[in-house]
Structure formats: C-alpha cells, structure tokens
Amino acid sequence: MKKIYKIKYLLLFTVSMFFMACNNDDDSELFSESPAERLAQRNSELLNLLVSEQQGFKGTYFSKNDEFGGFTFYMKFNEDGTVNMTSDFDSQTAIETSSYEVRIGTTNELVFTTRNHIQKVSDPLVGGLIGAGFKGTSVFQYFSVEDGKIIFKDVRNRDTSTLILEPSGFADFQMESIGKADASFLQRQNILPTATSSVFQLLSIENANGISNFNLNYDSLRLHAKPTLTLDDGEVSELNFGIAFTENGLIISPALEFEGETYTEFIYDSDASNYVSTVNGTTATILFADWPAFISGDIFDIASIDGGAPIFLYRPGLGSNPLTSLGHDAIVNDLNDFLGQFNISFFDYIFFFDFNDDGQICEGQLRVRFNGFPDLNYCFSAAQINADNTFQMTFQTPFDQDSADFQFLAQDFIDLFNSSSGVLGTLEGAFSTDSGGFSNLSATFTGLDNPSIRVYGLFF
C-alpha cells in the first residue's frame, strides 16, 4: 500500500514539474525584455511614428469633454526636437515653432516643452474662464495606435480627455494647415444665433420611432452642450458632450448614442443653416427651430407674482445678458440710430401685466420711455394662459394722442407682446448682467410670431 502511495506522489511531482517548466518557458518568452527595455522600445516606436509623417498630423484635442469642447491642431514633428504647429483655438493661426520630447515618465509621454498653440488650452487666464481655463495639459500619455491614428490621454482626466493625431494628408503643410485652421475657427460662428435666427436651438433625432427633440443648451464659451429631452410626465433626460469644429462641420465627444445608433460627426448645411449627422438611415440635426422642444410651466409662477399683476422692466443701461437676443438688440440699436438725429435716445420699457381679467380696456400696459421725449403708453387685454403654457394678450389702443402719433417708435415692442401665436415667458433666477446684478427675479419673454426677438429683464 505504501508503495502505491509513493508511485502516486512521484507521478504528481513529475506532472507538477512539467507544468512549472512550461510556465517558465512562457515567462521567458513573454518577458525576454525588461520593463525598462520595453518602455525604451515603445518610446522609439512613438518617435518614429511622429517624425515619419512628412506633412504632419491633424490633431483633435478634448481636454475634458464633460465640461468643455475641443480644438483642432495641425502639427509637424521634426527630427531636431522641434514641432511646427497651428490651431483653431483663436484667430491667431500663424504657425509657431517650439520644442517637444518623447520621453519615459510613468509611461511613454509626448511632452510639449516650450510654448506653442497647445498651451492655450491649459492657460488659466483665457478670456471668460479666468482661474480654470479649459483644464488642458502639455503632457500626454501615449495610449495606442488604432486605424492609423495615434491616441494620447491626459492622466489627470483619463476618461474625459483625448488627443488624437491622424496624418494630415496635406501636400503643403505650411500653407494648407493655416487655411484649415482658419476655416474651422470660422465654423464656430455658424452654430451661433444671428439677429434673424430663432432663439430656440434644438438637437433633433429622427429614426423609425419618430422625431425626438432636445433643447440644445449650447455654451459658446465652453464649446459644450447639455441637450435636454423633457417627456410629457416631466421627466428630464440630459445628454452631455463637447464640440470641436472642423472646416466642414463639427465633431462631438463623447459620441451621441441614441436608440441603437451612434453619432459623432456633423456636416454643416449652409442652405439650411444646420448641422446634420446621418447614420444608417437616421439623422441627428442641430438646428434653429420656430418652437422650443419643451415649454415649462413657469408662466403660472409669473402669473402669481404680485397677485397676478407683475411689473417687468427692460433697461439696456443695466448691462447686457445673452438671453436678450441679437434680434432685440438690433431693434434698440436701430431705434437709437433714428432718434440720435433729434438728440433723443431710448431709455427703457416697462410692461404692467394683468392676469386678472376685470373687463377693462387697459388691463395690461406697455410704457416705452426715452431720454428727451415724452413716455409712450399702449393698452393690452389681460393675459390669458394657453394650454401649451404660453400666454396671449391683444393690443387694444394707444393710451393718448402722443402715443398714437409716435406709435411707430414702439411698434416692434408692441408686436413682441401682441404675438398671435402666443408669448413664451420663462423665469431665469436672480437678475444678472455683465455690469452686475440684483436679487430681483428675472425672466425672458419671446413672441412666437417672431422667435428671433427675446427680451431679458427683471420684475420690480
């Protein structure tokens, strides 16, 4: 019996030694080079990739796509450790030359060691984002090569940051890179409203299930969007992506995934003034629309202010706010251009709302005031809330003879509140402009007959 056990143990020992020998063979194959040698080899690989492209690379850099958009760079890496670079970060697109290194840190890194266009993304003093900037970096970890594209990440924002370099395809880097950077910088203007475009900007997705409209909520300072879809039951679904512009349109990061399809690249349609992404017969479109994707019930809160008689003030002298549309600004500017020849200027207007219909001719009242000219006053019917959460008023009559004689001076403001399609009122928190703010509750009003006209002001 003992002999049998000894034979069994001997066999087990022999089998174990065989597997250990096999494992040792695998280890020697897998780790024939030391970690330092492997890093050095990868470093050499990266450097060769960078300098081998004689016409350089197109780079797309998102520093933190959950907060900011991205920028396009054109880079030509030279064997002497210099890099020629331009970008669409701003209008200064001249090619600059600086130094770079491919080095071993915690892993293989591409480091831009002296100042160039890419340092603008990490500048904490960049206009409008003082103290934070776009939270970029000059040190990028080499991640992988996929389909000819070299992929880097910022270790601080590993999940939200990417720098992707792909061959430029240029015949003349010096000339073509600047032209492309200028074109993509100008493309940024196409997503912005004009004096004649609607203030309602949507992301609209059409597929076999129908059309889903999101309010785009685009932040032009951060180049970032947070589209919101509000369902009939009030549930809100929010998307989140950064935008980088190209000479032909834009790309978004992270990619938009909706009902089984993924949208990344949008092409600008200049005839329709929108951006379109087509995937497998479905389309995602960024556009200006005549109607918002969703209208909140803010009008009921507005109607309860001061017992149903809120007083609204718009005064440009209090400072500007982007919620006042360019179309409304144009009305004021044109009015002042006309009045200036008579040494008169527009001062403000006040709307005295009345949501309690008492049967009077002058339930609501618009008062337009000037410097150096009598006030003009116009009567409106009481405000009635519609089923779609807009409200309706009807212009009745000028209040007096001066108001009748000079009604042409106030006509655009009358039309805003006399919209036959309804007026959209939205609460906007405490009043704030570029000149300061007050604790007064603020709001916007948009006449839906002409959705390019929106005013921002305060209740007092």
Coordinates of C-alpha atoms in Angstrom, one line a residue:
M1 CA 0.0 0.0 0.0
K2 CA 2.8 2.4 0.9
K3 CA 4.4 1.5 -2.4
I4 CA 1.3 2.6 -4.3
Y5 CA 1.2 6.0 -2.5
K6 CA 4.9 6.5 -3.3
I7 CA 4.2 5.9 -7.0
K8 CA 1.2 8.2 -6.9
Y9 CA 3.2 11.0 -5.3
L10 CA 6.0 10.5 -7.7
L11 CA 3.7 10.9 -10.7
L12 CA 2.1 14.0 -9.2
F13 CA 5.5 15.5 -8.6
T14 CA 6.6 14.8 -12.2
V15 CA 3.5 16.3 -13.7
S16 CA 3.9 19.4 -11.5
M17 CA 7.5 19.8 -12.5
F18 CA 6.4 19.5 -16.2
F19 CA 3.9 22.3 -15.9
M20 CA 6.3 24.5 -14.0
A21 CA 8.8 24.0 -16.7
C22 CA 6.2 25.0 -19.3
N23 CA 5.3 28.1 -17.4
N24 CA 8.9 29.1 -17.0
D25 CA 9.3 28.7 -20.8
D26 CA 6.3 31.0 -21.4
D27 CA 7.6 33.5 -18.9
S28 CA 11.0 33.6 -20.6
E29 CA 9.1 34.2 -23.9
L30 CA 6.8 36.9 -22.6
F31 CA 9.4 38.7 -20.5
S32 CA 12.5 38.3 -22.5
E33 CA 13.0 42.1 -22.2
S34 CA 12.9 44.1 -19.0
P35 CA 10.2 46.7 -18.4
A36 CA 12.8 49.5 -19.0
E37 CA 13.7 47.9 -22.3
R38 CA 10.1 47.6 -23.4
L39 CA 9.4 51.3 -22.5
A40 CA 12.5 52.4 -24.4
Q41 CA 11.4 50.3 -27.4
R42 CA 7.9 51.9 -27.3
N43 CA 9.5 55.3 -27.0
S44 CA 11.4 54.7 -30.1
E45 CA 8.3 53.5 -31.8
L46 CA 6.3 56.7 -30.9
L47 CA 9.2 59.0 -32.0
N48 CA 9.4 57.2 -35.4
L49 CA 5.6 57.5 -35.9
L50 CA 5.7 61.2 -35.2
V51 CA 8.7 62.2 -37.4
S52 CA 7.8 59.8 -40.3
E53 CA 4.8 61.9 -41.4
Q54 CA 6.5 64.5 -43.7
Q55 CA 3.3 66.6 -43.9
G56 CA 2.4 66.3 -40.2
F57 CA -0.8 65.5 -38.4
K58 CA -4.2 66.8 -37.8
G59 CA -4.9 66.6 -34.0
T60 CA -8.2 66.8 -32.2
Y61 CA -7.9 67.6 -28.5
F62 CA -10.7 67.4 -26.0
S63 CA -9.2 68.4 -22.6
K64 CA -12.3 67.4 -20.6
N65 CA -15.3 66.5 -22.6
D66 CA -17.8 66.5 -19.7
E67 CA -17.1 70.3 -19.3
F68 CA -15.6 71.7 -22.5
G69 CA -15.4 71.3 -26.2
G70 CA -12.3 70.6 -28.2
F71 CA -9.9 72.2 -30.6
T72 CA -8.2 71.2 -33.9
F73 CA -4.4 71.4 -34.2
Y74 CA -2.0 70.8 -37.1
M75 CA 1.4 69.6 -36.0
K76 CA 4.6 68.7 -37.9
F77 CA 7.2 66.9 -35.8
N78 CA 10.8 67.4 -36.8
E79 CA 13.8 65.1 -36.0
D80 CA 15.7 68.0 -34.3
G81 CA 13.1 68.0 -31.5
T82 CA 11.0 70.9 -32.8
V83 CA 7.4 71.0 -33.8
N84 CA 5.6 73.4 -36.2
M85 CA 2.0 74.0 -35.1
T86 CA -1.2 75.9 -35.7
S87 CA -4.7 75.6 -34.3
D88 CA -8.2 76.9 -34.3
F89 CA -8.2 77.8 -30.6
D90 CA -8.5 81.5 -31.6
S91 CA -8.0 83.7 -34.7
Q92 CA -4.2 83.8 -34.2
T93 CA -3.5 80.8 -36.5
A94 CA 0.1 81.6 -37.7
I95 CA 2.4 78.6 -37.5
E96 CA 4.7 78.6 -34.4
T97 CA 7.7 76.5 -33.7
S98 CA 8.5 75.1 -30.3
S99 CA 10.2 72.1 -28.7
Y100 CA 8.8 68.7 -27.9
E101 CA 10.1 65.5 -26.2
V102 CA 9.2 61.8 -26.4
R103 CA 10.2 60.6 -23.0
I104 CA 9.7 57.9 -20.4
G105 CA 7.8 59.1 -17.3
T106 CA 5.4 56.8 -15.5
T107 CA 4.8 55.5 -19.1
N108 CA 5.7 56.8 -22.6
E109 CA 4.9 60.5 -22.9
L110 CA 4.7 63.2 -25.6
V111 CA 5.6 66.5 -23.9
F112 CA 5.4 70.0 -25.4
T113 CA 8.3 71.6 -23.5
T114 CA 8.1 75.2 -24.8
R115 CA 5.1 77.4 -25.5
N116 CA 3.0 76.9 -28.6
H117 CA -0.7 76.9 -29.6
I118 CA -1.5 73.8 -27.4
Q119 CA -0.5 75.7 -24.2
K120 CA -3.5 77.9 -24.8
V121 CA -5.8 75.1 -23.7
S122 CA -4.1 75.0 -20.3
D123 CA -3.9 78.8 -19.8
P124 CA -5.9 79.6 -16.6
L125 CA -6.3 83.3 -17.8
V126 CA -8.1 82.5 -21.0
G127 CA -10.9 85.0 -21.6
G128 CA -14.1 84.2 -19.7
L129 CA -12.7 81.2 -17.9
I130 CA -10.4 83.0 -15.5
G131 CA -8.8 80.7 -12.9
A132 CA -9.6 77.5 -14.7
G133 CA -9.3 77.8 -18.5
F134 CA -10.0 74.6 -20.4
K135 CA -8.1 72.5 -17.9
G136 CA -5.7 71.2 -20.6
T137 CA -2.2 69.9 -20.4
S138 CA 1.1 69.8 -22.3
V139 CA 2.0 66.3 -21.2
F140 CA 0.2 63.4 -22.9
Q141 CA 0.5 59.7 -22.3
Y142 CA 0.9 57.5 -25.3
F143 CA -2.0 55.1 -25.3
S144 CA -2.4 53.2 -28.6
V145 CA -2.4 53.3 -32.4
E146 CA -5.8 52.5 -34.0
D147 CA -6.5 52.6 -37.7
G148 CA -3.5 54.8 -38.3
K149 CA -4.5 57.3 -35.5
I150 CA -2.2 57.9 -32.6
I151 CA -4.2 58.2 -29.3
F152 CA -3.0 60.0 -26.2
K153 CA -4.6 60.8 -22.9
D154 CA -4.2 63.2 -20.1
V155 CA -3.6 61.1 -16.9
R156 CA -5.5 63.7 -14.8
N157 CA -8.6 63.3 -16.9
R158 CA -8.1 59.9 -18.3
D159 CA -11.8 59.1 -19.0
T160 CA -12.7 62.5 -20.5
S161 CA -9.5 63.7 -22.3
T162 CA -8.1 62.6 -25.7
L163 CA -5.6 63.9 -28.1
I164 CA -5.9 62.0 -31.4
L165 CA -3.3 62.5 -34.2
E166 CA -4.0 61.4 -37.7
P167 CA -2.0 62.0 -40.9
S168 CA -2.9 65.4 -42.3
G169 CA -3.0 64.3 -45.9
F170 CA -1.6 67.6 -47.0
A171 CA 0.6 68.3 -50.0
D172 CA 1.9 71.5 -48.4
F173 CA 1.8 71.6 -44.6
Q174 CA 2.8 75.2 -44.3
M175 CA 0.0 76.6 -46.5
E176 CA -2.8 74.1 -46.0
S177 CA -2.6 73.9 -42.2
I178 CA -3.3 77.6 -41.7
G179 CA -6.2 77.5 -44.2
K180 CA -7.8 74.6 -42.5
A181 CA -7.4 76.2 -39.0
D182 CA -8.9 79.4 -40.2
A183 CA -11.8 77.5 -41.7
S184 CA -12.6 75.5 -38.6
F185 CA -12.3 78.7 -36.4
L186 CA -14.9 80.4 -38.6
Q187 CA -17.1 77.4 -38.5
R188 CA -17.8 78.2 -34.8
Q189 CA -19.9 81.2 -35.9
N190 CA -22.4 79.0 -37.8
I191 CA -23.7 77.4 -34.6
L192 CA -24.4 80.8 -33.0
P193 CA -27.7 82.6 -33.5
T194 CA -27.9 85.7 -35.6
A195 CA -30.2 88.8 -35.5
T196 CA -32.7 87.0 -37.7
S197 CA -32.5 83.4 -36.4
S198 CA -34.7 81.8 -33.8
V199 CA -33.6 81.8 -30.2
F200 CA -34.7 78.1 -30.0
Q201 CA -31.8 75.8 -30.9
L202 CA -32.5 72.1 -30.9
L203 CA -30.9 68.7 -31.3
S204 CA -33.5 66.8 -33.3
I205 CA -33.1 63.0 -33.9
E206 CA -35.3 61.3 -36.5
N207 CA -35.5 57.5 -36.8
A208 CA -38.1 54.8 -37.4
N209 CA -39.6 55.6 -34.0
G210 CA -40.3 59.2 -34.9
I211 CA -38.7 62.5 -34.0
S212 CA -37.1 63.3 -30.6
N213 CA -36.4 67.0 -30.0
F214 CA -33.9 68.2 -27.3
N215 CA -33.2 71.7 -26.3
L216 CA -29.5 72.0 -27.3
N217 CA -28.4 74.3 -24.4
Y218 CA -25.1 75.2 -26.1
D219 CA -22.5 77.1 -24.1
S220 CA -20.5 79.1 -26.7
L221 CA -17.8 80.0 -24.1
R222 CA -17.0 76.4 -23.2
L223 CA -18.0 74.9 -26.6
H224 CA -20.2 72.4 -24.8
A225 CA -23.8 71.3 -24.9
K226 CA -26.2 69.7 -22.5
P227 CA -29.2 68.7 -24.6
T228 CA -32.4 68.1 -22.6
L229 CA -35.4 66.0 -23.6
T230 CA -38.4 66.6 -21.4
L231 CA -41.2 64.0 -21.5
D232 CA -44.9 64.7 -21.1
D233 CA -44.7 63.4 -17.5
G234 CA -42.0 66.0 -16.7
E235 CA -39.1 63.5 -16.6
V236 CA -35.9 65.1 -18.0
S237 CA -33.2 63.2 -19.9
E238 CA -29.9 65.1 -20.3
L239 CA -27.1 64.4 -22.7
N240 CA -23.6 65.9 -22.3
F241 CA -20.9 66.4 -24.9
G242 CA -18.1 68.7 -26.0
I243 CA -17.9 70.1 -29.6
A244 CA -14.9 70.6 -31.7
F245 CA -15.3 72.4 -35.1
T246 CA -13.8 71.3 -38.4
E247 CA -13.6 73.1 -41.7
N248 CA -16.8 71.2 -42.8
G249 CA -18.8 71.0 -39.6
L250 CA -18.2 69.6 -36.1
I251 CA -17.5 66.5 -34.1
I252 CA -18.7 65.7 -30.7
S253 CA -17.2 63.9 -27.7
P254 CA -18.3 61.6 -26.2
A255 CA -20.2 60.3 -29.2
L256 CA -24.0 60.6 -29.0
E257 CA -25.7 57.2 -28.6
F258 CA -29.4 57.2 -29.1
E259 CA -31.7 54.3 -29.7
G260 CA -29.1 52.0 -31.0
E261 CA -27.2 54.4 -33.3
T262 CA -24.0 56.4 -32.6
Y263 CA -23.5 60.0 -33.9
T264 CA -20.0 61.6 -33.9
E265 CA -19.5 63.8 -37.0
F266 CA -21.9 66.5 -38.2
I267 CA -21.7 68.3 -41.6
Y268 CA -22.8 71.9 -41.9
D269 CA -25.5 72.6 -44.4
S270 CA -25.2 76.3 -45.3
D271 CA -28.5 76.4 -47.2
A272 CA -30.5 75.2 -44.1
S273 CA -28.1 76.7 -41.5
N274 CA -27.9 73.5 -39.6
Y275 CA -25.5 70.6 -38.8
V276 CA -26.5 67.1 -39.9
S277 CA -25.2 63.6 -39.0
T278 CA -26.6 60.7 -41.0
V279 CA -26.2 57.1 -39.7
N280 CA -27.9 54.0 -41.1
G281 CA -30.9 56.0 -42.5
T282 CA -31.4 58.0 -39.3
T283 CA -30.4 61.7 -38.8
A284 CA -29.4 63.9 -35.9
T285 CA -29.6 67.6 -36.7
I286 CA -28.6 70.7 -34.8
L287 CA -30.9 73.5 -35.9
F288 CA -32.8 76.6 -35.1
A289 CA -36.5 76.0 -34.7
D290 CA -39.6 78.1 -34.5
W291 CA -40.7 76.4 -31.3
P292 CA -38.7 75.1 -28.3
A293 CA -38.5 71.4 -27.6
F294 CA -40.3 71.9 -24.3
I295 CA -42.2 74.7 -22.6
S296 CA -42.1 74.7 -18.8
G297 CA -45.0 75.8 -16.6
D298 CA -43.1 79.0 -15.5
I299 CA -45.9 81.2 -16.7
F300 CA -48.1 80.0 -13.7
D301 CA -45.4 81.3 -11.3
I302 CA -45.1 84.5 -13.3
A303 CA -48.9 85.0 -13.1
S304 CA -48.8 84.7 -9.3
I305 CA -46.3 87.5 -8.8
D306 CA -47.9 90.5 -7.0
G307 CA -51.3 88.9 -7.0
G308 CA -51.4 88.5 -10.8
A309 CA -50.1 91.9 -11.7
P310 CA -46.3 91.6 -12.1
I311 CA -44.3 94.6 -13.5
F312 CA -41.5 93.8 -15.9
L313 CA -38.6 96.1 -16.8
Y314 CA -36.1 96.0 -19.7
R315 CA -33.4 98.7 -19.4
P316 CA -30.2 98.3 -21.5
G317 CA -28.4 100.7 -19.2
L318 CA -28.4 97.9 -16.5
G319 CA -26.0 95.9 -18.7
S320 CA -26.2 93.1 -21.3
N321 CA -27.2 89.5 -20.9
P322 CA -27.0 86.9 -23.8
L323 CA -30.6 85.9 -23.1
T324 CA -31.6 89.2 -24.8
S325 CA -31.5 88.1 -28.4
L326 CA -29.4 89.8 -31.1
G327 CA -32.7 90.5 -32.8
H328 CA -34.0 92.5 -29.8
D329 CA -30.6 94.3 -29.6
A330 CA -31.0 95.3 -33.3
I331 CA -34.4 96.9 -32.6
V332 CA -32.9 99.0 -29.9
N333 CA -29.8 99.9 -32.0
D334 CA -31.9 100.9 -35.0
L335 CA -34.2 102.9 -32.8
N336 CA -31.3 104.8 -31.3
D337 CA -29.8 105.4 -34.7
F338 CA -33.0 107.1 -35.8
L339 CA -33.6 109.0 -32.6
G340 CA -30.0 110.2 -32.5
Q341 CA -30.6 112.8 -35.2
F342 CA -33.1 114.5 -32.8
N343 CA -30.8 114.2 -29.8
I344 CA -33.2 111.7 -28.3
S345 CA -32.4 108.1 -27.1
F346 CA -34.2 105.0 -25.9
F347 CA -34.2 104.6 -22.1
D348 CA -36.3 101.5 -21.2
Y349 CA -39.7 99.9 -21.4
I350 CA -42.0 98.6 -18.7
F351 CA -44.8 96.1 -19.1
F352 CA -47.6 96.2 -16.5
F353 CA -49.1 92.7 -16.7
D354 CA -52.6 91.8 -15.6
F355 CA -53.5 88.1 -15.3
N356 CA -56.9 89.0 -13.7
D357 CA -59.4 90.0 -16.4
D358 CA -61.7 92.6 -14.9
G359 CA -63.2 93.6 -18.3
Q360 CA -61.2 96.9 -18.6
I361 CA -59.9 98.2 -21.9
C362 CA -56.4 98.7 -20.5
E363 CA -55.8 95.6 -18.4
G364 CA -52.1 95.4 -19.4
Q365 CA -50.0 98.3 -20.3
L366 CA -46.7 98.9 -22.2
R367 CA -44.8 102.0 -21.4
V368 CA -41.8 103.0 -23.6
R369 CA -39.5 105.7 -22.2
F370 CA -36.9 107.9 -23.8
N371 CA -34.3 110.5 -22.8
G372 CA -35.6 113.8 -24.0
F373 CA -39.1 112.7 -25.2
P374 CA -42.5 112.0 -23.6
D375 CA -43.3 108.5 -22.5
L376 CA -45.5 106.4 -24.9
N377 CA -48.2 104.2 -23.4
Y378 CA -50.2 101.3 -25.0
C379 CA -53.1 99.3 -23.7
F380 CA -53.4 95.5 -23.9
S381 CA -56.0 93.0 -22.9
A382 CA -55.5 90.8 -19.8
A383 CA -53.0 87.9 -20.2
Q384 CA -54.6 84.5 -20.7
I385 CA -52.6 81.3 -20.2
N386 CA -52.8 78.8 -23.1
A387 CA -52.9 75.1 -22.8
D388 CA -49.3 74.8 -24.2
N389 CA -48.0 77.0 -21.3
T390 CA -47.7 80.1 -23.5
F391 CA -49.8 83.2 -22.8
Q392 CA -51.9 85.5 -25.0
M393 CA -52.5 89.2 -25.0
T394 CA -54.1 91.5 -27.5
F395 CA -53.0 95.1 -28.3
Q396 CA -56.0 97.4 -27.8
T397 CA -55.2 101.0 -28.3
P398 CA -52.7 103.8 -27.7
F399 CA -53.2 105.4 -24.3
D400 CA -53.1 109.0 -25.5
Q401 CA -52.6 111.2 -28.6
D402 CA -48.8 111.3 -28.3
S403 CA -48.7 107.5 -28.1
A404 CA -50.9 107.3 -31.2
D405 CA -48.8 109.8 -33.2
F406 CA -45.5 108.2 -32.3
Q407 CA -46.6 104.5 -32.2
F408 CA -44.1 103.7 -34.9
L409 CA -41.3 104.2 -32.4
A410 CA -42.8 101.5 -30.1
Q411 CA -44.3 99.2 -32.8
D412 CA -41.6 96.4 -32.5
F413 CA -42.1 96.2 -28.7
I414 CA -45.9 96.1 -29.2
D415 CA -45.5 93.3 -31.7
L416 CA -43.4 91.2 -29.3
F417 CA -46.2 91.1 -26.7
N418 CA -49.0 91.1 -29.3
S419 CA -47.9 87.8 -30.8
S420 CA -50.9 85.9 -32.2
S421 CA -49.0 82.6 -31.7
G422 CA -48.6 83.3 -28.0
V423 CA -45.8 84.6 -25.8
L424 CA -43.3 82.4 -24.0
G425 CA -42.3 83.5 -20.5
T426 CA -39.5 81.8 -18.7
L427 CA -38.1 82.5 -15.2
E428 CA -34.3 83.0 -15.1
G429 CA -33.4 83.3 -11.5
A430 CA -31.9 86.5 -10.0
F431 CA -31.2 89.3 -12.4
S432 CA -27.7 89.4 -13.7
T433 CA -25.8 91.2 -16.5
D434 CA -22.2 92.0 -17.4
S435 CA -22.4 95.1 -15.3
G436 CA -23.7 93.4 -12.1
G437 CA -26.9 92.0 -10.7
F438 CA -29.8 92.4 -8.3
S439 CA -31.8 89.9 -6.2
N440 CA -34.9 90.8 -8.3
L441 CA -36.4 87.8 -10.1
S442 CA -35.6 87.9 -13.8
A443 CA -37.4 86.5 -16.8
T444 CA -37.4 86.3 -20.6
F445 CA -40.3 86.9 -23.0
T446 CA -40.4 85.7 -26.6
G447 CA -43.2 86.5 -29.0
L448 CA -43.7 83.3 -31.0
D449 CA -44.8 85.1 -34.2
N450 CA -41.1 86.1 -34.5
P451 CA -38.9 83.8 -32.3
S452 CA -35.8 85.9 -33.1
I453 CA -36.9 88.5 -30.6
R454 CA -36.4 87.7 -27.0
V455 CA -36.0 90.2 -24.1
Y456 CA -34.4 89.6 -20.7
G457 CA -35.3 91.8 -17.7
L458 CA -36.5 91.9 -14.1
F459 CA -39.6 92.2 -12.1
F460 CA -39.9 95.0 -9.6

